[in-house]
Amino acid sequence: MTVLSIIHDCLDALLHPSARYDALTRARHRAFMAPRLFGSLAAFAAFPAYLAMRGAPTALEVAAFAWLIAPILLSWFLSRTGRYEGAHVLSSLALTGLVMTVAMTTGGIESFAAIWLVVVPLEAALSASRRVVAFASALALACAGILIVIGHFGLLPPDASAISRSIFMAFGVASATLYAAGLAFAAESLARTSVALLYVEEDRYRLLARNMGDVISRHSCNGAVQFISPAVQTMLGAPVSRLLGHGLFDRVHVADRPAYLTALSDAARGGEARSVEFRLRRDAPRGGARGPNSQVDFIWVEMRCRPLEQASETADTTEAEVVAVMRDVTDRKIQEQALDLARTAAEQADASKTRFLATMSHELRTPLNAIIGFSEMIVQEDVLMVDAARRKEYAQLINDSGQHLLSVVNGILDMSKMESGNFEIAPEPFAPRAALLNCCNLLALKARENGIDLVTRAPEDLPVMTGDPRAFKQIVLNLVANAIKFTERGGTVTVSAGVEGSRLVLRITDTGVGIAADDLKRIGDPFFQAGKTYQRRHEGTGLGLSIVKSLVGLHAGEMTVQSKLDEGTTVTVALPLALAPKAGQPSSNIATLTPTLRSPAHEQEKHQEQFHQVKKSA
């Protein structure tokens, strides 16, 4: 083993750098150089013994021994250039030259050396190149033809004796047979090496296919799977046998199947790589049952596919195959969705800020202008000749504007407490009918001034309920005030109450302007009002329904809104009759619920008009 290792190391040192990193190429270069080097060296080593036994050599023997340097030169050529086919061509030329030299001096085509012309294409076959074999075969046939022609015209030297010719013929046949056997052995050795390397490469790629996280597959242009790596079992929880053919296609989400087939078809026809993302159904783990809380059945997969290289240029493109690499990108998709949700939330927050500034700027500026204007007129009463009655009226207008500002600020503070979770309610028994009638009586005068008929329907047998009475009044006042504000003169607002099961149901119905379908789903958002902010006919902060929605949620109730444009709106609030207080919540810790009774915008405008008229008259 030590001698063989030394020989291998010596041969590897002679190899061209281009052949050192490919096992099959390295084996072929070794098979070319080893017999030629050792054969020539052995012949040179035996040459002195031959001279001692033979005596003075003939010219032919000198030429034959001189030819022994040719294999050494060929090995040197291959070692320096790495041109394997070129080395075989030169070897065929050298062997043919030696055969022709010996044959022309020993009988031509009938010479014992002529049999070696058969060995020339056999030796070239080791190159595994059709061009080299064709060249060597043509060269051997041409040399055979030349020998026949020269023999026909009698240009050859006289034949040797019959005994000598027989001996040389036997030597030629034996030597050619032995050399052909050596070539056959070398060819078989190269074949075994090639098969062994093929198995090694196959095992290597199979190992990669089994252990890499990505799934490798081969498809026909119609999507049928012809091969898929075992990694798919980890990805989808299904065996490979169930995914062959159209098994994988059946697992593609119905909405993603066109994109899946299009990517495969484009890759097969266009000759370029394609990339597509789609959803694949994944089997539930063994022993696990699918339920409403189980893991999602579909995963997101990114597939990159490209056409498989054809064996020949004339291959039918309609039968082109596609190789694909699939990767699970579900986590990335979840992150993208989370980013989209965060972006949407940020945009909504920015829009809420814009709506808040647009709404508050008007709601605060109008009463502040009235307060500043009428207070200045009171300060300048001597110049403007303001009497006591007019001064009292101005003071009342200042008070009304201040109350309006207070209601706006209270609404904002209440909404802030509700959103932060610091708004607390204290349930206690109270009569909902009395509270409902009290709220409607407070708003009856406002309804009459607007020419609106306010109808209250509260059965006398309404049971006592447990809840926060001030929060209940806040709900009723906000809903009824909104209904009156958005109902035109001559319309009707109906307030009704009743018991359905274990809940008290309030319905506030108006015949007002209604709400568009696009705005209906956003009703209850803070600072949101239906219609364009700067073109609405009815002013307000947009906090009324938002506060109602939060108070109803604190009571574990439900609120629904049904509306159509120019037909009216119905708001339904369902509250439980018995609301248990939270554990550890003291009964004295009750948030102050200030009724959001805001002065209508047209009253503020009326005050401003009075202010301008008085100032003009002064």
Coordinates of C-alpha atoms in Angstrom, one line a residue:
M1 CA 0.0 0.0 0.0
T2 CA 3.0 2.3 0.7
V3 CA 4.4 1.8 -2.8
L4 CA 1.0 2.3 -4.4
S5 CA 0.6 5.5 -2.4
I6 CA 4.0 6.8 -3.5
I7 CA 3.1 6.0 -7.1
H8 CA -0.2 7.8 -6.8
D9 CA 1.4 10.8 -5.3
C10 CA 4.0 10.9 -8.1
L11 CA 1.3 10.7 -10.7
D12 CA -0.8 13.4 -9.0
A13 CA 2.3 15.7 -8.9
L14 CA 2.6 15.3 -12.7
L15 CA -1.1 16.1 -13.4
H16 CA -2.1 19.4 -14.9
P17 CA -3.9 21.7 -12.5
S18 CA -7.1 21.5 -14.5
A19 CA -7.3 17.8 -13.8
R20 CA -6.7 17.8 -10.0
Y21 CA -10.1 18.8 -8.9
D22 CA -12.3 16.5 -10.9
A23 CA -12.1 12.8 -9.9
L24 CA -13.0 11.3 -13.4
T25 CA -10.6 13.6 -15.3
R26 CA -7.9 12.8 -12.8
A27 CA -8.4 9.1 -13.3
R28 CA -8.3 9.4 -17.1
H29 CA -5.0 11.4 -17.0
R30 CA -3.5 8.8 -14.7
A31 CA -4.7 6.0 -17.0
F32 CA -3.0 7.8 -19.9
M33 CA 0.4 8.5 -18.3
A34 CA 0.9 5.5 -16.0
P35 CA 1.3 2.7 -18.6
R36 CA 3.3 4.9 -21.0
L37 CA 5.8 6.0 -18.3
F38 CA 6.3 2.6 -16.7
G39 CA 6.4 0.8 -20.0
S40 CA 9.0 3.1 -21.4
L41 CA 11.1 3.0 -18.2
A42 CA 10.9 -0.8 -18.1
A43 CA 12.0 -1.0 -21.7
F44 CA 14.9 1.3 -21.1
A45 CA 15.9 -0.7 -18.1
A46 CA 15.8 -3.9 -20.1
F47 CA 17.8 -2.4 -23.0
P48 CA 21.3 -3.2 -21.6
A49 CA 20.4 -6.8 -21.0
Y50 CA 19.0 -7.1 -24.5
L51 CA 22.3 -5.7 -25.9
A52 CA 24.3 -8.2 -23.9
M53 CA 22.3 -11.1 -25.2
R54 CA 21.7 -9.9 -28.7
G55 CA 24.9 -8.2 -29.5
A56 CA 25.0 -5.2 -31.9
P57 CA 21.4 -4.1 -32.7
T58 CA 20.1 -3.6 -36.1
A59 CA 18.8 -0.3 -37.4
L60 CA 15.2 -1.4 -37.0
E61 CA 15.9 -2.4 -33.3
V62 CA 17.5 1.0 -32.7
A63 CA 14.5 2.8 -34.2
A64 CA 12.1 0.7 -32.0
F65 CA 14.0 1.5 -28.9
A66 CA 14.3 5.2 -29.9
W67 CA 10.5 5.2 -30.2
L68 CA 10.3 4.4 -26.5
I69 CA 11.0 8.1 -25.7
A70 CA 7.7 9.1 -27.4
P71 CA 5.4 7.9 -24.6
I72 CA 7.5 9.9 -22.1
L73 CA 7.1 13.0 -24.3
L74 CA 3.3 12.4 -24.6
S75 CA 3.0 12.2 -20.8
W76 CA 5.0 15.4 -20.5
F77 CA 2.7 17.1 -23.1
L78 CA -0.4 16.1 -21.2
S79 CA 1.1 17.2 -17.9
R80 CA 2.0 20.6 -19.2
T81 CA -1.1 21.4 -21.3
G82 CA -3.9 19.3 -19.9
R83 CA -5.2 18.7 -23.4
Y84 CA -6.4 15.1 -23.1
E85 CA -7.8 14.7 -26.6
G86 CA -4.7 16.3 -28.1
A87 CA -2.5 13.8 -26.2
H88 CA -4.5 10.9 -27.6
V89 CA -4.2 12.2 -31.2
L90 CA -0.4 12.5 -30.8
S91 CA -0.3 9.0 -29.3
S92 CA -2.2 7.6 -32.3
L93 CA 0.3 9.3 -34.6
A94 CA 3.3 8.0 -32.7
L95 CA 2.0 4.4 -32.6
T96 CA 1.0 4.5 -36.3
G97 CA 4.5 5.9 -37.2
L98 CA 6.2 3.1 -35.4
V99 CA 3.9 0.4 -36.9
M100 CA 4.5 1.8 -40.4
T101 CA 8.3 1.9 -40.0
V102 CA 8.4 -1.7 -38.8
A103 CA 5.9 -3.0 -41.3
M104 CA 7.6 -1.4 -44.3
T105 CA 10.9 -3.2 -43.4
T106 CA 9.4 -6.5 -42.6
G107 CA 6.9 -7.3 -45.3
G108 CA 4.4 -4.6 -45.6
I109 CA 0.8 -5.5 -45.0
E110 CA 1.9 -9.1 -44.3
S111 CA 4.3 -8.0 -41.6
F112 CA 3.8 -9.0 -38.0
A113 CA 3.6 -5.2 -37.2
A114 CA 0.6 -4.6 -39.4
I115 CA -1.6 -6.3 -36.8
W116 CA -0.9 -3.3 -34.5
L117 CA -2.9 -1.1 -36.8
V118 CA -6.0 -2.6 -35.1
V119 CA -4.7 -1.4 -31.8
V120 CA -4.6 2.2 -32.9
P121 CA -8.4 2.9 -32.7
L122 CA -8.7 0.7 -29.6
E123 CA -6.2 2.9 -27.8
A124 CA -8.0 6.0 -29.0
A125 CA -11.2 4.7 -27.5
L126 CA -9.9 5.4 -24.0
S127 CA -10.2 9.1 -24.8
A128 CA -14.0 8.8 -24.7
S129 CA -14.1 11.2 -27.7
R130 CA -15.8 10.3 -30.9
R131 CA -13.6 12.7 -32.8
V132 CA -10.4 11.1 -31.6
V133 CA -11.7 7.6 -32.3
A134 CA -12.8 8.6 -35.8
F135 CA -9.4 10.2 -36.5
A136 CA -7.5 7.1 -35.2
S137 CA -9.7 4.7 -37.3
A138 CA -9.2 6.8 -40.4
L139 CA -5.4 7.0 -39.7
A140 CA -5.2 3.1 -39.3
L141 CA -7.1 2.5 -42.5
A142 CA -5.0 5.0 -44.4
C143 CA -1.8 3.3 -43.2
A144 CA -3.2 -0.1 -44.1
G145 CA -4.0 1.2 -47.6
I146 CA -0.5 2.6 -48.0
L147 CA 1.1 -0.7 -47.1
I148 CA -1.1 -2.5 -49.6
V149 CA -0.2 -0.1 -52.4
I150 CA 3.5 -0.2 -51.6
G151 CA 3.4 -4.0 -51.6
H152 CA 1.5 -4.1 -54.8
F153 CA 4.1 -2.1 -56.7
G154 CA 7.0 -4.1 -55.1
L155 CA 8.6 -1.2 -53.3
L156 CA 9.2 -3.3 -50.1
P157 CA 12.5 -4.9 -49.2
P158 CA 12.8 -8.7 -49.6
D159 CA 11.0 -10.9 -47.2
A160 CA 12.7 -12.7 -44.3
S161 CA 12.9 -16.4 -44.2
A162 CA 9.7 -18.3 -43.5
I163 CA 10.8 -19.4 -40.1
S164 CA 11.8 -15.8 -39.0
R165 CA 8.5 -14.5 -40.4
S166 CA 6.5 -17.0 -38.5
I167 CA 8.4 -16.1 -35.3
F168 CA 7.9 -12.4 -35.8
M169 CA 4.2 -12.9 -36.7
A170 CA 3.6 -14.9 -33.5
F171 CA 5.4 -12.1 -31.6
G172 CA 3.3 -9.4 -33.3
V173 CA 0.0 -11.2 -32.6
A174 CA 1.0 -11.9 -29.0
S175 CA 2.2 -8.4 -28.3
A176 CA -0.8 -6.8 -29.9
T177 CA -3.1 -9.1 -28.0
L178 CA -1.4 -8.3 -24.7
Y179 CA -1.5 -4.5 -25.4
A180 CA -5.2 -4.8 -26.4
A181 CA -5.9 -6.7 -23.1
G182 CA -4.1 -3.9 -21.3
L183 CA -6.3 -1.4 -23.1
A184 CA -9.4 -3.4 -22.2
F185 CA -8.4 -3.5 -18.5
A186 CA -7.8 0.2 -18.5
A187 CA -11.2 0.8 -20.1
E188 CA -12.9 -1.4 -17.5
S189 CA -11.0 0.4 -14.8
L190 CA -12.1 3.8 -16.1
A191 CA -15.7 2.5 -16.4
R192 CA -15.7 1.3 -12.8
T193 CA -14.2 4.6 -11.7
S194 CA -16.9 6.5 -13.6
V195 CA -19.7 4.4 -12.1
A196 CA -18.2 4.7 -8.6
L197 CA -17.9 8.5 -9.0
L198 CA -21.5 8.6 -10.4
Y199 CA -22.7 6.8 -7.3
V200 CA -20.7 9.1 -5.0
E201 CA -22.2 12.2 -6.7
E202 CA -25.7 10.7 -6.7
D203 CA -25.3 10.0 -2.9
R204 CA -24.0 13.4 -2.4
Y205 CA -26.9 15.1 -4.1
R206 CA -29.4 12.8 -2.5
L207 CA -27.9 13.7 0.9
L208 CA -28.3 17.4 0.1
A209 CA -31.9 16.9 -1.1
R210 CA -32.8 15.0 2.0
N211 CA -31.2 17.4 4.5
M212 CA -31.7 20.8 3.0
G213 CA -34.7 22.8 4.1
D214 CA -35.8 23.7 0.6
V215 CA -37.8 21.3 -1.5
I216 CA -36.4 20.4 -5.0
S217 CA -38.9 19.1 -7.6
R218 CA -39.1 18.4 -11.3
H219 CA -42.3 19.2 -13.1
S220 CA -43.7 18.8 -16.6
C221 CA -45.0 21.9 -18.2
N222 CA -48.6 21.0 -17.1
G223 CA -47.5 21.0 -13.5
A224 CA -47.3 17.3 -12.9
V225 CA -44.6 16.4 -10.4
Q226 CA -42.1 13.8 -11.7
F227 CA -39.6 14.1 -8.8
I228 CA -39.8 15.8 -5.4
S229 CA -37.2 15.7 -2.6
P230 CA -38.0 14.1 0.8
A231 CA -37.9 17.5 2.5
V232 CA -41.5 18.0 1.4
Q233 CA -42.6 15.6 4.0
T234 CA -41.4 17.9 6.7
M235 CA -42.9 20.9 4.9
L236 CA -46.4 19.5 4.2
G237 CA -46.6 16.4 6.4
A238 CA -47.4 14.2 3.4
P239 CA -45.3 11.4 1.9
V240 CA -43.6 11.8 -1.4
S241 CA -45.7 9.2 -3.1
R242 CA -48.9 11.3 -2.6
L243 CA -47.4 14.3 -4.2
L244 CA -46.2 12.8 -7.5
G245 CA -48.2 13.5 -10.6
H246 CA -50.9 16.1 -9.7
G247 CA -50.8 15.4 -6.0
L248 CA -48.9 18.7 -5.3
F249 CA -51.2 20.7 -7.6
D250 CA -54.3 19.4 -5.7
R251 CA -52.8 21.0 -2.6
V252 CA -52.3 24.4 -4.2
H253 CA -54.9 26.9 -3.0
V254 CA -57.7 27.3 -5.6
A255 CA -57.1 31.1 -5.9
D256 CA -53.3 30.5 -6.5
R257 CA -53.5 27.7 -9.1
P258 CA -53.5 30.0 -12.2
A259 CA -50.3 31.7 -11.0
Y260 CA -48.7 28.3 -10.2
L261 CA -49.4 26.9 -13.6
T262 CA -48.5 30.1 -15.4
A263 CA -45.0 30.2 -13.7
L264 CA -44.3 26.6 -14.7
S265 CA -45.5 27.1 -18.3
D266 CA -43.6 30.4 -18.8
A267 CA -40.4 28.8 -17.4
A268 CA -40.8 25.8 -19.8
R269 CA -41.5 28.0 -22.9
G270 CA -39.5 31.1 -22.2
G271 CA -36.2 29.5 -21.0
E272 CA -35.9 31.9 -18.1
A273 CA -36.2 31.6 -14.4
R274 CA -39.6 32.4 -12.9
S275 CA -40.7 33.1 -9.3
V276 CA -44.1 32.8 -7.8
E277 CA -45.7 32.7 -4.3
F278 CA -48.7 30.6 -3.5
R279 CA -50.4 28.7 -0.7
L280 CA -50.1 25.0 -0.1
R281 CA -52.4 22.9 2.1
R282 CA -50.5 21.2 4.9
D283 CA -51.7 18.1 6.7
A284 CA -52.3 18.2 10.4
P285 CA -49.8 16.4 12.6
R286 CA -50.6 12.8 13.4
G287 CA -52.9 12.4 16.4
G288 CA -54.0 16.1 16.1
A289 CA -57.6 17.0 15.2
R290 CA -58.5 20.1 13.3
G291 CA -60.6 22.4 15.2
P292 CA -61.5 26.1 15.4
N293 CA -58.4 26.9 17.4
S294 CA -56.0 24.6 15.5
Q295 CA -53.1 25.7 13.3
V296 CA -53.9 27.1 9.8
D297 CA -54.1 24.5 7.1
F298 CA -52.3 26.5 4.5
I299 CA -48.7 27.8 4.3
W300 CA -47.1 30.3 2.0
V301 CA -44.5 28.9 -0.4
E302 CA -42.1 30.7 -2.7
M303 CA -41.2 28.7 -5.8
R304 CA -38.4 29.5 -8.2
C305 CA -38.4 27.5 -11.3
R306 CA -36.3 27.3 -14.4
P307 CA -36.2 25.0 -17.5
L308 CA -34.3 21.8 -17.3
E309 CA -31.4 21.7 -19.8
Q310 CA -32.3 19.6 -22.8
A311 CA -30.1 16.6 -23.8
S312 CA -30.3 17.7 -27.4
E313 CA -31.0 20.8 -29.4
T314 CA -33.8 19.1 -31.3
A315 CA -35.7 18.2 -28.2
D316 CA -39.5 19.0 -28.3
T317 CA -40.1 22.2 -26.4
T318 CA -43.7 21.2 -25.7
E319 CA -42.3 18.4 -23.5
A320 CA -39.8 20.6 -21.7
E321 CA -39.4 19.9 -18.0
V322 CA -39.0 22.4 -15.2
V323 CA -36.9 22.1 -12.1
A324 CA -38.2 24.1 -9.1
V325 CA -37.0 25.0 -5.6
M326 CA -39.7 25.7 -3.0
R327 CA -39.2 27.4 0.3
D328 CA -41.6 28.0 3.2
V329 CA -42.1 31.8 3.6
T330 CA -45.1 31.8 6.0
D331 CA -43.1 33.6 8.7
R332 CA -42.1 36.3 6.2
K333 CA -45.7 36.6 5.0
I334 CA -46.9 37.0 8.7
Q335 CA -44.3 39.7 9.2
E336 CA -45.4 41.5 6.0
Q337 CA -49.1 41.3 7.2
A338 CA -48.0 42.7 10.6
L339 CA -46.2 45.5 8.9
D340 CA -49.2 46.2 6.7
L341 CA -51.5 46.3 9.8
A342 CA -49.0 48.6 11.6
R343 CA -48.9 50.9 8.6
T344 CA -52.7 50.9 8.4
A345 CA -52.9 51.7 12.1
A346 CA -50.4 54.5 11.7
E347 CA -52.3 55.9 8.8
Q348 CA -55.6 55.7 10.7
A349 CA -53.9 57.4 13.7
D350 CA -52.7 60.2 11.4
A351 CA -56.1 60.5 9.9
S352 CA -57.7 60.6 13.4
K353 CA -55.3 63.3 14.3
T354 CA -56.2 65.3 11.2
R355 CA -59.9 64.8 11.9
F356 CA -59.4 65.8 15.5
L357 CA -57.6 69.0 14.6
A358 CA -60.1 69.9 11.8
T359 CA -63.1 69.3 14.2
M360 CA -61.7 70.8 17.3
S361 CA -60.4 73.9 15.6
H362 CA -64.0 74.8 14.7
E363 CA -65.7 73.6 17.8
L364 CA -63.4 75.5 20.0
R365 CA -63.0 78.7 17.9
T366 CA -66.7 79.4 17.6
P367 CA -67.6 79.6 21.4
L368 CA -64.2 81.3 22.1
N369 CA -65.0 84.1 19.6
A370 CA -68.4 84.6 21.3
I371 CA -66.8 84.7 24.8
I372 CA -64.1 87.1 23.8
G373 CA -66.4 89.3 21.7
F374 CA -69.2 89.7 24.2
S375 CA -66.8 90.1 27.1
E376 CA -65.1 93.0 25.3
M377 CA -68.5 94.6 24.7
I378 CA -69.3 94.4 28.4
V379 CA -66.0 96.0 29.2
Q380 CA -66.8 98.8 26.8
E381 CA -70.4 99.3 28.0
D382 CA -69.9 103.0 28.5
V383 CA -68.7 103.5 25.0
L384 CA -71.2 101.2 23.4
M385 CA -74.1 102.3 25.7
V386 CA -75.0 98.8 26.8
D387 CA -77.9 98.8 29.2
A388 CA -78.5 96.3 32.0
A389 CA -80.8 94.0 30.0
R390 CA -78.4 93.8 27.1
R391 CA -75.5 93.2 29.6
K392 CA -77.4 90.3 31.1
E393 CA -78.1 88.8 27.7
Y394 CA -74.4 89.0 26.8
A395 CA -73.4 87.4 30.1
Q396 CA -75.9 84.6 29.4
L397 CA -74.4 84.1 25.9
I398 CA -70.9 84.0 27.5
N399 CA -72.1 81.4 30.0
D400 CA -73.7 79.3 27.2
S401 CA -70.5 79.4 25.2
G402 CA -68.5 78.4 28.2
Q403 CA -70.9 75.5 28.9
H404 CA -70.4 74.4 25.3
L405 CA -66.6 74.5 25.7
L406 CA -66.9 72.5 29.0
S407 CA -69.0 69.9 27.3
V408 CA -66.5 69.5 24.5
V409 CA -63.6 69.2 27.0
N410 CA -65.6 66.7 29.1
G411 CA -66.3 64.6 26.1
I412 CA -62.6 64.5 25.1
L413 CA -61.6 63.6 28.7
D414 CA -64.2 60.9 29.0
M415 CA -63.2 59.4 25.7
S416 CA -59.5 59.5 26.8
K417 CA -60.4 57.7 30.0
M418 CA -62.4 55.1 28.2
E419 CA -59.6 54.3 25.7
S420 CA -57.0 54.1 28.4
G421 CA -59.2 51.9 30.6
N422 CA -59.4 54.3 33.5
F423 CA -63.1 55.1 33.1
E424 CA -65.0 53.2 35.8
I425 CA -68.7 52.6 36.4
A426 CA -70.5 51.7 39.7
P427 CA -73.5 49.5 39.1
E428 CA -76.5 50.2 41.3
P429 CA -80.3 49.5 41.0
F430 CA -82.3 52.2 39.3
A431 CA -85.5 52.7 37.4
P432 CA -84.7 53.0 33.7
R433 CA -88.2 54.3 32.8
A434 CA -87.8 57.4 35.0
A435 CA -84.3 58.1 33.7
L436 CA -85.5 57.7 30.1
L437 CA -88.4 60.1 30.6
N438 CA -86.1 62.6 32.4
C439 CA -83.7 62.7 29.5
C440 CA -86.5 63.1 26.9
N441 CA -88.0 65.9 28.9
L442 CA -84.6 67.7 28.9
L443 CA -84.5 67.6 25.1
A444 CA -88.2 68.2 24.4
L445 CA -87.7 72.0 24.2
K446 CA -84.9 71.7 21.8
A447 CA -86.9 69.3 19.6
R448 CA -89.8 71.8 19.6
E449 CA -87.6 74.7 18.6
N450 CA -86.3 72.6 15.6
G451 CA -89.8 71.6 14.6
I452 CA -89.3 68.0 15.4
D453 CA -91.8 65.7 17.0
L454 CA -90.2 63.7 19.9
V455 CA -92.1 60.6 20.7
T456 CA -91.3 58.5 23.9
R457 CA -92.6 55.0 24.3
A458 CA -91.6 53.5 27.7
P459 CA -93.9 50.9 29.3
E460 CA -94.8 51.5 32.9
D461 CA -93.9 47.9 33.8
L462 CA -90.2 48.3 32.9
P463 CA -88.3 46.4 35.6
V464 CA -85.6 47.9 37.8
M465 CA -82.1 47.3 36.3
T466 CA -78.6 47.2 37.8
G467 CA -76.2 49.6 36.2
D468 CA -74.7 53.0 36.4
P469 CA -77.6 55.5 36.2
R470 CA -75.5 58.4 35.1
A471 CA -73.9 56.4 32.3
F472 CA -77.4 55.3 31.3
K473 CA -78.5 58.9 31.0
Q474 CA -75.4 59.8 29.1
I475 CA -76.2 57.1 26.5
V476 CA -79.8 58.3 26.1
L477 CA -78.9 62.0 26.0
N478 CA -76.2 61.5 23.4
L479 CA -78.4 59.3 21.2
V480 CA -81.5 61.5 21.3
A481 CA -79.5 64.7 20.9
N482 CA -77.8 63.2 17.8
A483 CA -81.2 62.1 16.4
I484 CA -82.6 65.6 16.9
K485 CA -79.5 67.3 15.4
F486 CA -79.6 65.2 12.2
T487 CA -83.4 65.4 11.6
E488 CA -84.8 68.1 9.4
R489 CA -87.7 70.3 10.5
G490 CA -91.0 68.4 10.4
G491 CA -89.4 65.0 11.1
T492 CA -89.9 62.6 14.0
V493 CA -87.6 61.1 16.6
T494 CA -89.0 58.0 18.4
V495 CA -87.5 56.7 21.6
S496 CA -88.7 53.3 22.7
A497 CA -87.7 50.9 25.5
G498 CA -88.6 47.3 26.2
V499 CA -87.4 44.0 27.7
E500 CA -86.1 41.2 25.5
G501 CA -85.0 38.2 27.6
S502 CA -82.6 39.4 30.2
R503 CA -81.7 42.7 28.5
L504 CA -83.2 46.1 28.3
V505 CA -83.4 47.2 24.6
L506 CA -83.5 50.9 23.7
R507 CA -84.3 52.0 20.1
I508 CA -83.9 55.6 18.9
T509 CA -85.3 56.1 15.5
D510 CA -85.3 59.3 13.4
T511 CA -86.4 60.3 9.9
G512 CA -83.3 62.4 9.4
V513 CA -80.6 62.5 6.7
G514 CA -79.3 59.0 7.3
I515 CA -75.8 57.6 7.0
A516 CA -74.1 56.4 3.8
A517 CA -73.1 52.7 3.7
D518 CA -69.4 53.5 3.5
D519 CA -69.6 55.7 6.7
L520 CA -71.8 53.3 8.6
K521 CA -69.1 50.8 9.4
R522 CA -67.0 53.6 11.0
I523 CA -69.7 55.1 13.1
G524 CA -68.5 55.0 16.7
D525 CA -64.8 55.9 15.9
P526 CA -63.6 58.9 17.9
F527 CA -63.8 62.2 16.0
F528 CA -65.4 60.6 13.0
Q529 CA -68.5 62.2 11.5
A530 CA -70.3 61.0 8.4
G531 CA -69.7 63.1 5.3
K532 CA -66.8 65.3 4.5
T533 CA -65.4 67.2 7.5
Y534 CA -65.5 70.7 5.8
Q535 CA -68.8 70.3 4.0
R536 CA -71.1 68.8 6.6
R537 CA -74.3 70.7 7.5
H538 CA -74.3 69.7 11.2
E539 CA -71.4 70.6 13.5
G540 CA -70.0 68.5 16.4
T541 CA -66.9 66.8 17.7
G542 CA -67.9 63.3 16.6
L543 CA -67.5 62.0 20.1
G544 CA -71.2 61.4 20.9
L545 CA -71.5 57.9 19.4
S546 CA -68.0 57.0 20.4
I547 CA -68.8 57.7 24.0
V548 CA -72.0 55.8 23.8
K549 CA -70.3 52.8 22.2
S550 CA -67.7 52.8 25.0
L551 CA -70.3 53.1 27.8
V552 CA -72.4 50.3 26.3
G553 CA -69.2 48.1 26.2
L554 CA -68.5 48.9 29.8
H555 CA -72.0 47.6 30.6
A556 CA -71.4 44.4 28.6
G557 CA -74.0 45.5 26.1
E558 CA -74.3 45.8 22.4
M559 CA -75.0 48.7 20.0
T560 CA -76.1 48.4 16.4
V561 CA -76.8 51.1 13.8
Q562 CA -79.1 50.8 10.8
S563 CA -79.4 53.6 8.4
K564 CA -80.1 54.7 4.8
L565 CA -79.5 58.0 3.2
D566 CA -82.5 60.4 3.3
E567 CA -84.6 57.7 5.1
G568 CA -83.4 57.9 8.7
T569 CA -81.4 56.0 11.3
T570 CA -82.2 53.5 14.0
V571 CA -79.8 53.0 16.9
T572 CA -80.4 49.9 19.0
V573 CA -78.8 49.5 22.4
A574 CA -79.1 46.3 24.4
L575 CA -78.0 46.4 28.1
P576 CA -78.2 43.6 30.6
L577 CA -80.7 44.1 33.4
A578 CA -78.3 42.9 36.0
L579 CA -74.7 44.1 35.8
A580 CA -72.4 42.8 38.6
P581 CA -69.9 45.2 40.0
K582 CA -66.2 44.4 39.4
A583 CA -64.4 42.7 42.3
G584 CA -62.4 45.1 44.5
Q585 CA -64.1 48.2 43.0
P586 CA -65.4 50.6 45.7
S587 CA -68.8 52.0 45.2
S588 CA -67.6 55.5 45.9
N589 CA -65.1 55.5 43.0
I590 CA -67.5 56.7 40.3
A591 CA -66.4 58.7 37.3
T592 CA -68.4 61.9 36.8
L593 CA -70.5 61.5 33.7
T594 CA -71.4 65.0 32.4
P595 CA -74.2 64.9 29.9
T596 CA -72.9 66.0 26.6
L597 CA -75.5 68.7 26.0
R598 CA -74.0 70.9 23.4
S599 CA -75.4 74.1 22.1
P600 CA -76.2 73.7 18.4
A601 CA -73.9 75.3 16.0
H602 CA -76.6 77.5 14.6
E603 CA -77.0 79.0 18.1
Q604 CA -73.4 79.9 18.2
E605 CA -73.7 81.5 14.8
K606 CA -76.7 83.4 16.0
H607 CA -74.7 84.7 19.0
Q608 CA -72.0 85.9 16.6
E609 CA -74.5 87.6 14.4
Q610 CA -75.9 89.4 17.4
F611 CA -72.4 90.4 18.4
H612 CA -71.7 91.9 14.9
Q613 CA -75.0 93.7 14.8
V614 CA -74.6 95.3 18.2
K615 CA -71.1 96.3 17.3
K616 CA -72.2 97.8 14.0
S617 CA -75.0 99.7 15.6
A618 CA -72.6 101.0 18.2

